């Protein structure tokens, strides 16, 4: 059993936060997961779910998403077990098929 990290992009879009605040919150949360939810040698990674409900391709808060994901790929490499994108519109599904080829598989 692995901990689950859920990112609701619709809520993130409505939030009045800066990319720096988003980075600080996600880094704090991931550090919390590592210290409180992972078991060394048994459970060392997590599952992420990105909920895209009611978010179109042009509405994705790109700066916030980039502020959250890029540092996590570098600082917490190999911690992500699986990433599931749910409730995505068809345009986002097409873009994801292209983008996932660019994401480091050990992320």
Phi, psi and omega in degrees: 000133181241150174293153182243128180255115182250128177243113179266103186294327177299316178291321178299320180298321182280339182292145179261068181234155179271163175303324179295318177296319179298318178298313181298317180294314182292322178295316177300314182297316181293320176298322177297315177303314183297317184277334187247337187244346180261150180239110182307131180085347181236305179234104186237008179211175185226172176250135177248137175239125178251113181268117183255019183302131178062026179236117177274169183300325180277352183260356181295126179286084189301317181296320179291317180297318179294319179297328180277313191279318185299309179296325180296326178295326182275312186286329186235047181303139178070014178269336181279119178276309179214151176236124178243127174255120183243157178057032181274144174287161185300327180293323179291324178298320179293314180297320180299321179301327179282313185294322185296340176289339181268345183279135179300123182297340178270012181286000000 
